[in-house]
Coordinates of C-alpha atoms in Angstrom, one line a residue:
M1 CA 11.2 3.3 -23.6
I2 CA 12.8 4.7 -20.4
F3 CA 12.6 8.0 -20.0
K4 CA 14.3 10.0 -17.3
I5 CA 12.3 13.0 -15.3
H6 CA 14.5 16.1 -14.3
F7 CA 12.0 17.6 -12.7
Y8 CA 8.8 17.2 -10.7
V9 CA 5.0 18.0 -10.9
V10 CA 2.7 18.3 -7.8
L11 CA -0.8 19.0 -7.6
L12 CA -2.9 21.7 -5.5
F13 CA -6.6 22.7 -5.4
I14 CA -7.1 26.5 -4.9
T15 CA -9.7 29.1 -4.9
L16 CA -9.5 32.0 -7.6
L17 CA -7.1 34.5 -6.1
S18 CA -8.3 38.4 -5.7
T19 CA -6.2 39.2 -8.7
N20 CA -7.8 37.4 -11.0
S21 CA -10.3 39.7 -11.5
F22 CA -7.8 42.0 -13.3
A23 CA -7.6 39.4 -16.1
S24 CA -10.7 39.3 -18.3
G25 CA -9.0 36.8 -20.9
F26 CA -8.1 34.4 -18.9
N27 CA -7.9 33.3 -14.8
I28 CA -6.2 30.3 -12.5
K29 CA -8.7 28.2 -11.1
K30 CA -5.6 25.6 -9.9
V31 CA -1.9 25.4 -9.7
E32 CA -0.6 21.9 -8.5
P33 CA 0.9 22.2 -6.1
M34 CA 0.2 24.7 -4.1
F35 CA 3.5 24.9 -2.5
W36 CA 7.2 23.5 -2.9
W37 CA 9.8 23.5 -0.5
T38 CA 13.8 24.5 -0.6
G39 CA 16.4 21.9 0.0
M40 CA 15.0 19.2 -1.9
K41 CA 17.6 17.2 -3.8
N42 CA 16.1 17.3 -7.0
P43 CA 16.2 21.3 -7.8
N44 CA 13.4 21.3 -10.5
L45 CA 9.9 21.5 -10.2
Q46 CA 7.2 21.7 -12.5
L47 CA 3.8 23.4 -11.9
L48 CA 0.8 22.8 -13.6
I49 CA -1.6 25.9 -14.3
Y50 CA -5.0 25.6 -15.0
G51 CA -7.7 28.1 -15.9
E52 CA -9.5 29.5 -18.7
N53 CA -7.5 31.1 -21.6
I54 CA -4.1 30.6 -19.5
G55 CA -2.3 28.7 -21.9
T56 CA -2.2 32.1 -23.8
A57 CA -0.8 33.7 -21.5
E58 CA 3.3 34.7 -21.3
V59 CA 4.8 34.3 -17.9
S60 CA 7.7 35.6 -16.1
I61 CA 9.4 35.3 -12.6
N62 CA 11.4 37.5 -10.5
Y63 CA 13.0 36.0 -7.7
D64 CA 16.7 35.1 -6.3
G65 CA 17.6 31.2 -7.0
V66 CA 14.6 30.5 -9.1
S67 CA 14.8 30.4 -12.6
L68 CA 12.3 30.1 -15.6
K69 CA 13.3 27.2 -17.6
K70 CA 10.4 26.6 -20.1
V71 CA 7.1 27.4 -20.5
N72 CA 5.1 23.9 -21.9
K73 CA 2.0 24.7 -24.0
V74 CA -0.3 22.1 -24.7
D75 CA -3.2 21.5 -26.9
N76 CA -5.9 22.8 -24.2
Q77 CA -5.2 26.1 -23.9
N78 CA -6.8 25.7 -20.2
Y79 CA -3.1 24.7 -19.4
L80 CA 0.5 25.5 -19.1
F81 CA 3.2 23.3 -17.6
I82 CA 5.7 25.9 -16.2
D83 CA 9.6 24.2 -15.3
I84 CA 11.2 26.1 -12.9
L85 CA 14.8 25.6 -11.3
I86 CA 15.4 26.1 -7.7
S87 CA 18.8 26.8 -6.6
D88 CA 20.1 25.5 -3.2
K89 CA 20.8 29.0 -2.2
T90 CA 17.2 29.7 -2.6
K91 CA 15.2 31.3 0.6
P92 CA 12.3 30.5 1.7
G93 CA 9.1 32.9 1.0
K94 CA 6.6 33.8 -2.0
F95 CA 7.4 34.7 -5.2
Q96 CA 5.2 36.2 -7.8
I97 CA 4.9 34.1 -10.9
L98 CA 3.5 37.3 -13.5
F99 CA 0.9 35.7 -16.3
S100 CA 0.9 38.9 -19.0
K101 CA -0.6 39.0 -22.9
E102 CA 0.1 41.8 -25.4
N103 CA -2.8 43.7 -24.8
K104 CA -1.4 44.5 -21.4
E105 CA -3.9 42.1 -19.1
K106 CA -1.8 40.2 -16.5
L107 CA -2.4 38.4 -13.5
I108 CA -0.1 38.0 -10.5
Y109 CA 0.0 34.6 -8.7
D110 CA 2.1 34.5 -5.3
Y111 CA 4.0 31.1 -4.9
E112 CA 5.3 29.7 -1.6
L113 CA 8.7 27.6 -1.2
K114 CA 8.6 26.1 2.3
V115 CA 11.7 25.6 4.4
R116 CA 12.4 21.8 4.4
T117 CA 12.8 20.6 7.8
H118 CA 14.2 17.3 9.2
N119 CA 12.0 15.2 11.9
P120 CA 13.3 12.0 13.1
D121 CA 10.3 10.2 13.4
N122 CA 9.3 10.6 9.7
H123 CA 10.3 8.3 6.4
K124 CA 11.5 5.7 8.5
G125 CA 10.3 2.7 6.3
F126 CA 9.1 -0.3 7.3
N127 CA 11.1 -3.9 6.5
S128 CA 10.8 -7.6 8.2
S129 CA 10.9 -6.3 11.7
D130 CA 7.6 -5.0 11.6
V131 CA 4.1 -6.3 11.4
I132 CA 1.5 -4.1 9.2
Y133 CA -2.0 -3.4 10.6
L134 CA -4.3 -3.1 7.1
L135 CA -7.4 -1.1 7.8
M136 CA -10.0 0.1 5.1
P137 CA -11.3 3.4 6.9
D138 CA -14.8 3.8 6.2
R139 CA -15.2 0.4 7.8
F140 CA -13.0 0.9 10.7
S141 CA -14.6 3.2 13.3
N142 CA -16.9 6.4 12.7
A143 CA -16.1 8.8 15.3
D144 CA -17.3 12.3 13.6
T145 CA -21.0 11.5 12.3
L146 CA -21.0 15.2 11.3
N147 CA -18.6 14.3 8.0
D148 CA -21.2 11.6 7.6
N149 CA -22.7 13.6 5.0
V150 CA -20.9 16.3 2.9
E151 CA -23.0 19.1 0.7
T152 CA -19.9 18.9 -1.9
M153 CA -19.7 15.1 -2.2
L154 CA -22.1 13.3 -4.5
E155 CA -22.6 9.9 -2.3
K156 CA -24.2 9.9 1.2
S157 CA -24.0 7.8 4.1
D158 CA -26.3 4.4 4.2
R159 CA -24.6 1.9 6.4
N160 CA -27.5 -0.5 5.1
N161 CA -25.6 -0.9 1.9
P162 CA -22.7 -3.2 2.0
D163 CA -21.5 -1.2 -1.0
G164 CA -22.3 2.3 0.5
R165 CA -20.4 4.7 2.6
H166 CA -20.7 3.6 6.1
G167 CA -18.9 6.6 7.6
G168 CA -15.5 5.6 8.9
D169 CA -13.1 8.3 9.0
I170 CA -9.7 9.6 10.2
Q171 CA -10.7 10.5 13.8
G172 CA -11.7 6.8 14.2
I173 CA -8.6 5.2 13.4
I174 CA -7.3 8.1 15.6
N175 CA -9.4 6.8 18.8
H176 CA -8.2 3.2 18.3
L177 CA -4.7 3.5 17.4
A178 CA -4.2 2.2 21.1
H179 CA -6.4 -1.3 19.7
I180 CA -3.4 -1.4 16.8
S181 CA -0.5 -1.0 19.4
D182 CA -1.6 -3.2 22.0
L183 CA -2.1 -6.1 19.6
G184 CA 1.3 -5.7 18.8
A185 CA 1.6 -4.5 15.4
T186 CA 4.3 -1.8 14.6
A187 CA 2.7 -0.2 11.1
L188 CA -0.6 0.9 9.6
W189 CA -1.4 0.6 6.1
I190 CA -4.5 2.5 5.2
N191 CA -6.5 2.1 2.1
P192 CA -6.8 5.4 0.1
L193 CA -8.0 8.5 1.9
F194 CA -7.7 10.5 -1.4
E195 CA -11.2 12.5 -2.3
N196 CA -13.5 9.9 -4.1
N197 CA -16.4 12.1 -5.1
N198 CA -18.3 9.8 -7.0
P199 CA -22.2 9.2 -7.3
L200 CA -21.6 5.4 -6.2
Y201 CA -19.4 3.2 -4.7
S202 CA -16.8 5.5 -3.4
Y203 CA -16.0 4.4 0.2
H204 CA -12.9 2.3 -1.4
G205 CA -10.8 5.3 -2.2
Y206 CA -9.4 3.9 -5.3
A207 CA -11.4 6.0 -7.5
I208 CA -9.8 9.2 -6.9
T209 CA -11.1 12.5 -7.8
D210 CA -8.4 14.9 -6.3
F211 CA -5.1 13.6 -5.7
Y212 CA -4.0 16.3 -3.3
K213 CA -7.0 16.4 -1.4
T214 CA -8.4 14.1 1.4
D215 CA -11.7 12.9 1.3
L216 CA -13.8 15.3 3.5
R217 CA -16.0 12.3 4.9
F218 CA -12.7 11.2 6.4
G219 CA -11.3 14.5 7.2
T220 CA -9.3 17.3 6.0
N221 CA -5.4 17.2 4.9
K222 CA -4.8 18.6 8.5
D223 CA -6.2 15.8 9.7
Y224 CA -3.8 13.2 8.3
L225 CA -1.3 15.6 9.6
K226 CA -2.9 14.6 13.0
L227 CA -2.9 11.1 12.3
V228 CA 0.5 10.3 11.6
N229 CA 2.2 12.3 14.1
E230 CA -0.3 10.0 16.7
C231 CA 0.8 7.1 14.8
H232 CA 4.6 8.1 15.7
K233 CA 3.7 8.7 19.1
K234 CA 3.0 5.7 19.5
G235 CA 5.6 3.9 17.7
L236 CA 3.4 2.9 14.8
K237 CA 5.0 3.5 11.0
I238 CA 2.3 4.7 8.5
I239 CA 2.0 3.5 5.1
M240 CA 0.0 5.8 2.4
D241 CA -2.0 3.5 -0.3
L242 CA -1.3 5.6 -3.6
V243 CA -2.8 4.7 -7.1
L244 CA -0.7 5.6 -10.3
N245 CA -2.7 3.7 -13.0
H246 CA -6.3 5.2 -13.1
C247 CA -8.5 7.6 -11.6
S248 CA -12.2 8.4 -11.7
T249 CA -13.8 9.8 -14.3
E250 CA -15.1 12.2 -12.2
H251 CA -11.9 13.9 -11.9
W252 CA -11.5 17.3 -12.7
F253 CA -8.5 16.9 -15.2
I254 CA -10.4 13.6 -16.9
K255 CA -13.3 16.1 -17.5
D256 CA -11.2 18.6 -19.3
L257 CA -7.8 16.6 -20.7
P258 CA -5.0 18.7 -20.8
V259 CA -4.1 16.9 -23.9
K260 CA -5.4 13.8 -26.0
D261 CA -2.9 11.1 -24.9
W262 CA -3.6 12.2 -21.1
I263 CA -4.9 8.8 -21.0
H264 CA -5.9 5.8 -22.9
Q265 CA -8.9 6.1 -25.6
F266 CA -10.4 3.9 -27.4
P267 CA -13.8 4.4 -29.7
E268 CA -15.7 2.7 -27.3
F269 CA -14.9 1.2 -24.0
T270 CA -12.5 -0.8 -23.6
R271 CA -12.0 -3.0 -20.7
C272 CA -8.5 -4.4 -19.4
N273 CA -7.9 -8.2 -19.5
Y274 CA -6.5 -7.8 -16.3
R275 CA -3.4 -10.6 -17.5
T276 CA -0.5 -9.2 -16.1
S277 CA 1.5 -12.2 -17.2
T278 CA 1.4 -10.6 -20.7
I279 CA 4.3 -8.0 -19.6
T280 CA 6.8 -10.9 -19.1
D281 CA 5.4 -13.4 -21.2
P282 CA 8.1 -13.8 -24.4
Y283 CA 5.3 -15.5 -26.5
A284 CA 2.4 -13.1 -25.5
S285 CA 0.3 -11.2 -28.6
E286 CA 0.6 -7.4 -29.0
I287 CA -2.8 -7.1 -28.8
D288 CA -3.2 -9.0 -25.4
K289 CA -0.1 -6.8 -23.8
K290 CA -1.8 -3.5 -25.4
L291 CA -5.3 -4.6 -23.8
M292 CA -3.6 -5.3 -20.5
L293 CA -1.6 -1.8 -20.6
T294 CA -4.4 0.5 -21.7
G295 CA -7.4 -1.2 -21.2
W296 CA -9.6 0.3 -18.6
F297 CA -10.0 -1.1 -15.0
D298 CA -13.7 -0.1 -15.1
R299 CA -16.1 2.4 -16.9
N300 CA -15.7 4.6 -13.8
M301 CA -11.8 4.7 -13.7
A302 CA -10.4 6.3 -16.8
D303 CA -6.8 4.6 -17.4
L304 CA -3.9 7.5 -16.9
N305 CA -1.0 7.2 -19.8
Q306 CA 1.9 7.2 -17.5
K307 CA 4.1 7.5 -21.2
N308 CA 2.8 10.8 -21.4
I309 CA 5.7 13.1 -19.8
F310 CA 3.4 15.8 -18.4
L311 CA 1.5 13.1 -16.4
A312 CA 4.9 11.4 -15.3
T313 CA 5.7 14.1 -13.8
Y314 CA 2.6 15.3 -12.2
L315 CA 2.3 12.0 -10.7
I316 CA 6.1 11.6 -9.2
Q317 CA 5.8 15.1 -7.7
N318 CA 2.3 14.5 -6.0
T319 CA 4.0 11.5 -4.4
I320 CA 6.6 13.3 -3.0
W321 CA 4.5 15.8 -2.0
W322 CA 2.7 14.0 0.1
I323 CA 6.0 12.1 1.6
E324 CA 7.3 15.7 2.7
Y325 CA 4.1 17.3 3.6
S326 CA 3.1 14.3 6.0
G327 CA 5.7 12.4 7.3
I328 CA 4.9 8.6 6.2
D329 CA 7.1 6.0 6.9
G330 CA 6.3 4.1 3.2
I331 CA 3.9 3.6 0.4
R332 CA 1.9 0.8 -1.0
L333 CA 1.4 0.9 -4.6
D334 CA -2.0 -0.1 -5.8
T335 CA -1.7 -2.5 -9.4
Q336 CA 2.2 -2.1 -10.0
P337 CA 2.2 -4.0 -13.3
Y338 CA -0.9 -2.2 -14.7
S339 CA 1.2 1.3 -15.1
D340 CA 4.2 1.9 -17.5
K341 CA 7.0 -0.2 -16.0
N342 CA 9.4 2.4 -16.8
M343 CA 7.3 5.5 -15.5
V344 CA 7.2 2.9 -12.1
A345 CA 11.1 2.5 -12.1
D346 CA 11.5 6.6 -12.4
W347 CA 8.9 7.2 -9.9
S348 CA 10.5 4.7 -7.5
K349 CA 14.2 5.9 -8.1
S350 CA 13.1 9.4 -7.7
I351 CA 11.5 9.0 -4.3
F352 CA 14.5 6.8 -2.9
E353 CA 16.5 9.9 -4.1
E354 CA 14.9 12.1 -1.6
Y355 CA 14.0 9.6 1.0
P356 CA 16.7 6.8 1.1
D357 CA 15.3 5.2 4.3
F358 CA 12.0 5.2 3.0
N359 CA 10.2 1.9 1.6
I360 CA 7.5 0.8 -1.3
V361 CA 5.5 -1.9 -1.8
G362 CA 4.1 -2.7 -5.1
E363 CA 1.5 -5.0 -5.5
A364 CA 1.7 -7.1 -8.0
W365 CA -1.8 -9.5 -7.8
L366 CA 0.0 -13.1 -9.5
Q367 CA -0.2 -16.5 -9.1
K368 CA 3.1 -17.5 -10.1
E369 CA 6.9 -16.7 -8.1
A370 CA 8.7 -16.2 -11.4
I371 CA 6.6 -13.5 -12.7
T372 CA 6.0 -12.0 -9.2
A373 CA 10.0 -11.9 -8.7
Y374 CA 10.0 -10.0 -11.9
W375 CA 8.4 -6.8 -10.5
Q376 CA 10.7 -6.5 -7.1
K377 CA 14.1 -4.6 -7.1
D378 CA 17.2 -6.0 -8.6
T379 CA 15.3 -9.4 -9.6
K380 CA 17.9 -10.5 -12.1
N381 CA 15.6 -10.0 -15.5
K382 CA 16.3 -11.5 -18.6
D383 CA 15.5 -7.7 -20.1
N384 CA 17.7 -6.0 -17.6
Y385 CA 14.4 -4.2 -16.0
N386 CA 14.4 -2.9 -12.9
S387 CA 11.2 -1.5 -10.9
N388 CA 13.6 0.0 -8.2
I389 CA 10.5 -1.2 -6.1
P390 CA 12.3 -3.3 -3.0
S391 CA 8.8 -5.4 -1.5
I392 CA 6.2 -7.1 -3.3
T393 CA 3.1 -8.8 -2.6
D394 CA 3.7 -12.1 -2.4
F395 CA 0.1 -13.8 -3.6
P396 CA 1.7 -17.0 -4.3
M397 CA 2.8 -17.7 -0.8
Y398 CA -0.9 -16.6 -0.1
F399 CA -2.3 -18.9 -2.5
A400 CA -0.3 -21.6 -0.8
I401 CA -1.7 -20.7 2.8
A402 CA -4.9 -20.1 1.8
S403 CA -5.0 -24.3 0.7
A404 CA -2.2 -25.7 2.8
F405 CA -4.6 -26.5 5.6
N406 CA -7.8 -27.7 4.1
E407 CA -5.9 -30.4 1.8
E408 CA -5.1 -34.0 2.4
E409 CA -1.6 -34.5 2.3
S410 CA 0.5 -35.3 -0.7
W411 CA 3.9 -34.6 -2.2
T412 CA 2.6 -31.5 -3.4
E413 CA -0.5 -30.5 -1.5
G414 CA -1.4 -29.6 2.5
I415 CA 1.6 -28.4 4.1
A416 CA 3.9 -29.4 1.3
R417 CA 2.4 -26.0 -0.3
L418 CA 4.5 -24.1 2.2
Y419 CA 7.5 -25.9 1.5
Y420 CA 7.8 -25.8 -2.4
I421 CA 6.5 -21.5 -1.8
L422 CA 9.8 -21.3 0.0
T423 CA 12.0 -23.3 -2.4
Q424 CA 11.3 -21.1 -5.2
D425 CA 12.7 -18.3 -3.4
F426 CA 16.1 -17.8 -5.5
L427 CA 13.9 -16.5 -8.2
Y428 CA 13.5 -13.4 -5.9
A429 CA 16.3 -10.5 -5.1
K430 CA 15.5 -10.0 -1.5
P431 CA 12.6 -12.5 -0.4
E432 CA 12.6 -11.2 3.1
N433 CA 11.0 -8.5 1.6
N434 CA 8.1 -9.5 0.2
L435 CA 4.9 -8.9 1.8
I436 CA 3.1 -11.6 3.2
F437 CA -0.5 -12.0 4.3
V438 CA -3.3 -14.5 4.9
D439 CA -6.0 -12.3 3.5
N440 CA -6.6 -8.4 2.6
H441 CA -9.3 -6.2 1.6
D442 CA -9.6 -7.9 -2.0
I443 CA -10.0 -11.6 -0.9
N444 CA -11.8 -14.4 0.9
R445 CA -11.2 -13.3 5.0
F446 CA -8.6 -16.1 6.4
Y447 CA -11.0 -17.5 8.9
E448 CA -13.4 -18.1 5.9
N449 CA -10.8 -20.0 3.9
I450 CA -9.9 -22.3 6.7
K451 CA -13.7 -23.0 7.0
H452 CA -13.7 -21.5 10.6
D453 CA -11.5 -23.8 12.3
F454 CA -9.7 -22.1 14.8
N455 CA -7.0 -24.7 15.2
K456 CA -5.7 -23.8 11.0
Y457 CA -6.3 -20.3 12.6
K458 CA -3.6 -20.6 15.0
M459 CA -1.2 -22.7 12.6
G460 CA -1.6 -20.2 10.1
L461 CA -0.5 -17.1 11.8
A462 CA 2.2 -18.9 13.6
F463 CA 3.5 -19.8 10.0
L464 CA 2.9 -16.4 8.9
L465 CA 4.5 -14.8 11.9
T466 CA 7.4 -17.3 11.7
T467 CA 8.7 -17.6 8.0
R468 CA 10.1 -15.3 6.0
G469 CA 9.0 -11.8 5.1
I470 CA 7.0 -8.5 6.2
P471 CA 3.7 -10.1 7.3
M472 CA 0.6 -8.1 7.1
I473 CA -2.6 -8.8 9.1
Y474 CA -6.1 -7.1 8.0
Y475 CA -8.4 -5.7 10.5
G476 CA -10.8 -8.1 12.1
T477 CA -8.3 -11.0 12.1
E478 CA -7.8 -10.6 15.1
I479 CA -11.6 -11.1 16.4
L480 CA -11.9 -14.0 13.7
M481 CA -14.1 -11.6 11.3
S482 CA -15.1 -14.0 8.2
G483 CA -16.6 -13.4 4.8
E484 CA -16.5 -14.6 1.2
E485 CA -15.1 -12.0 -2.0
H486 CA -17.6 -14.0 -4.2
K487 CA -20.6 -12.2 -2.3
G488 CA -19.5 -9.2 -2.8
H489 CA -16.6 -7.1 -1.3
G490 CA -18.9 -5.6 1.3
E491 CA -18.8 -9.1 2.7
I492 CA -14.8 -8.8 3.3
R493 CA -15.0 -5.2 4.3
K494 CA -17.3 -5.4 6.9
D495 CA -17.5 -2.6 9.5
F496 CA -15.4 -3.2 12.6
P497 CA -18.0 -3.9 15.6
G498 CA -17.5 -1.2 18.2
G499 CA -16.7 1.3 15.7
W500 CA -20.0 3.1 15.3
E501 CA -21.7 4.6 18.5
N502 CA -24.8 2.7 18.6
D503 CA -23.4 -1.1 18.0
N504 CA -24.5 -3.4 19.5
I505 CA -21.1 -5.4 20.5
N506 CA -17.9 -3.0 21.0
A507 CA -15.1 -5.8 19.8
F508 CA -12.4 -2.6 20.8
N509 CA -13.4 -4.0 24.3
K510 CA -12.0 -7.2 25.9
E511 CA -15.4 -7.7 27.9
E512 CA -17.9 -7.5 25.1
R513 CA -16.1 -9.9 23.0
T514 CA -16.5 -14.0 22.4
P515 CA -14.4 -16.2 24.7
E516 CA -13.5 -17.1 21.3
Q517 CA -12.7 -13.8 20.0
N518 CA -10.3 -13.3 23.3
E519 CA -8.6 -16.5 22.5
A520 CA -8.0 -15.5 19.3
F521 CA -6.9 -11.7 19.7
D522 CA -4.8 -13.4 22.9
Y523 CA -3.0 -15.6 20.9
L524 CA -2.3 -13.1 17.9
Q525 CA -1.0 -10.6 20.3
K526 CA 1.4 -13.2 22.3
L527 CA 2.6 -14.1 19.0
L528 CA 3.1 -10.1 17.8
K529 CA 4.6 -8.9 20.9
W530 CA 7.2 -12.0 21.1
R531 CA 7.7 -11.5 17.4
K532 CA 8.7 -7.8 18.0
N533 CA 11.8 -8.0 20.0
K534 CA 13.4 -11.4 18.0
N535 CA 15.7 -10.4 15.8
V536 CA 16.2 -13.8 14.6
I537 CA 12.8 -13.9 13.2
H538 CA 13.4 -10.6 11.7
T539 CA 16.7 -11.5 9.8
G540 CA 17.9 -14.6 10.8
K541 CA 18.6 -17.6 8.2
L542 CA 15.7 -19.9 7.2
T543 CA 16.3 -23.8 7.0
H544 CA 13.6 -26.2 6.6
Y545 CA 13.1 -29.8 6.4
I546 CA 10.6 -31.6 3.7
P547 CA 7.3 -32.3 5.1
V548 CA 6.7 -35.6 6.1
D549 CA 3.3 -37.2 7.0
G550 CA 1.9 -34.1 7.3
I551 CA 5.2 -32.4 9.7
Y552 CA 6.6 -29.6 8.5
V553 CA 9.9 -28.1 10.7
Y554 CA 12.0 -25.3 10.0
F555 CA 14.1 -23.0 12.2
R556 CA 15.3 -19.6 12.2
H557 CA 18.6 -19.2 13.3
N558 CA 21.6 -16.7 13.5
E559 CA 24.8 -16.4 15.8
K560 CA 23.1 -16.0 18.6
E561 CA 19.6 -17.8 19.0
S562 CA 17.9 -19.8 17.5
V563 CA 13.9 -20.9 16.8
M564 CA 12.0 -24.3 16.0
V565 CA 8.4 -24.5 14.3
V566 CA 7.0 -27.6 14.0
L567 CA 3.3 -27.6 12.3
N568 CA 1.3 -31.0 12.5
N569 CA -1.2 -30.7 9.7
K570 CA -2.7 -33.9 10.7
N571 CA -5.4 -34.4 12.7
T572 CA -3.5 -36.9 14.7
V573 CA -1.1 -36.7 17.9
K574 CA 2.6 -37.0 16.1
T575 CA 5.8 -38.1 17.5
L576 CA 8.7 -36.2 16.4
N577 CA 11.8 -38.1 16.2
L578 CA 14.2 -35.5 16.6
D579 CA 17.4 -37.2 15.4
Y580 CA 16.5 -36.4 11.8
Y581 CA 17.0 -32.4 12.7
K582 CA 20.3 -32.6 14.6
E583 CA 22.2 -30.3 12.1
N584 CA 20.1 -27.6 13.7
L585 CA 19.9 -28.7 17.6
M586 CA 23.4 -30.0 18.0
N587 CA 24.3 -26.9 20.1
Y588 CA 21.1 -27.2 22.0
S589 CA 19.2 -29.7 24.9
S590 CA 15.9 -27.8 25.6
G591 CA 13.4 -25.4 24.2
T592 CA 10.2 -23.6 25.5
D593 CA 7.1 -23.5 23.5
I594 CA 6.3 -19.7 23.7
I595 CA 2.5 -20.1 23.3
T596 CA 2.3 -22.8 26.4
K597 CA 5.4 -22.3 28.0
T598 CA 6.0 -26.1 28.2
N599 CA 9.4 -27.2 28.2
I600 CA 10.8 -29.6 25.7
I601 CA 13.8 -31.7 26.3
L602 CA 15.8 -32.1 22.9
N603 CA 17.3 -35.6 23.8
E604 CA 14.1 -37.5 23.1
P605 CA 11.1 -38.0 20.8
F606 CA 8.0 -35.3 21.7
E607 CA 4.3 -35.3 20.7
I608 CA 2.9 -32.3 19.0
P609 CA -1.1 -32.5 18.9
G610 CA -3.1 -32.8 15.8
K611 CA -3.5 -29.4 13.6
S612 CA -1.4 -27.2 15.7
A613 CA 2.0 -25.1 15.7
M614 CA 4.6 -25.2 18.4
I615 CA 7.1 -22.0 17.8
I616 CA 10.2 -23.3 20.1
E617 CA 12.9 -20.9 21.8
L618 CA 15.9 -23.5 21.8
E619 CA 18.0 -22.8 24.7

């Protein structure tokens, strides 16, 4: 059932105010958010108030431009949800919220409204002109060893444990932004930096214990602001990794639920079946759909019920708070299909109403094109569902790339996989918005998939960076890092060599990389820097030709220029007869291979080496 949300909830972690001592019967432990802004397009705000017996208090507000609409009391008397309306004429400042009882007990809480400012460097979104660099903060670089172990954090650093915390932090990322920008990436996606105060396996960031707080082992909220600002100074956009579907069982509101249906509950632990296809399957049983949507990801990750109106508002406002507070340019939404789809549509709509230039990519880890397309904004779905999320993870393309360069050629296998993936693009509303990748933090590293074959490496990246979509590069791909997922996530999330002071090799420095690593870095860098200013690759049309005998040819073209890409998936040299491609070559007489700078004469056949890619700028 689709519901509308006319107000926002935001979270905050604060200490007890001195005024609390005047109220022996109730107190305030948390108000979320700690502050909000005037001038927001949506004038509604819902405050979550948490404290002992606070639900027994009456509430009043007296401030010009701020109206108390409703006080929502729930089953747990330790919570209140206060709906307020902020007029467009409200002045920034602090106003008092009075909590009182008939016996004259009272408590006054000072709440702040900040002025909303516009920074042209913020909220820019991302698109097919960008190349995103993904990194896992715990495994990238450790600059501040003093925060490796924090007294209030349950898990301590253990770099010898592949599933433990290794100490990477925000300052480590800042210290190596030059590496990322020099490589040629234009945007940075960082796996979650939120607090994950769990006893074990807390480094990955997806079991959140505080939605408003940066994990102290990474840094502070102010450190995150610094990171965003430093990225913007270097021309790097920044994408926050965010989770709506679940949180840690160690989260404070899981330990003291506001209402029973805040999470999905069962008589005993019930795991999700992970079959997101059941959401779109017209023949799916109700039990399969229920287990998909309400089963838990893990014993330590409580499954949140976004149908609960208070929780839904809470999550929407939390996201908007972070966008406004930090100035980020985009969001990667974890496990998009696992959350209530109607709430997700409202969530994304609310974001774009405040930030029209923003962008969101939803993680839809699905095998087939049709069920992937379902989750993208404006797809023509039979049930008329619209997620309002412009970008979607293109796992079907990933699976094709992972297999294409290892297989013998046939009508459907080998290089033909790339062709057939693109022939399904009619299913997507905007396939150019798909996030495309050869690996990420959950799957085999690309160099592992292609069996450490450097020629295949170059072919895969050449295709990734010239086909349609928004390319993403996983940290370490530039230095041929390898690892198999089935050996454990620690294998595909190894530390970047040189990110720790005592590392034997510093792969951030060219002088300490191997010749093959430097060749890989230089190849990727050349592609990325060339792509950065190539509008024809960003937005040009794509015309491709049926692969024949291991040769796949396609063109990216617009009214001003054209680029020809040739992939030879055979091990032997092939001669290319250009007459077949004349509809895309008729206005050109020559071309230049952007990697080798070799001149190509187009009125005669030319050779392409085995297992290689050529990217030819036509002239």
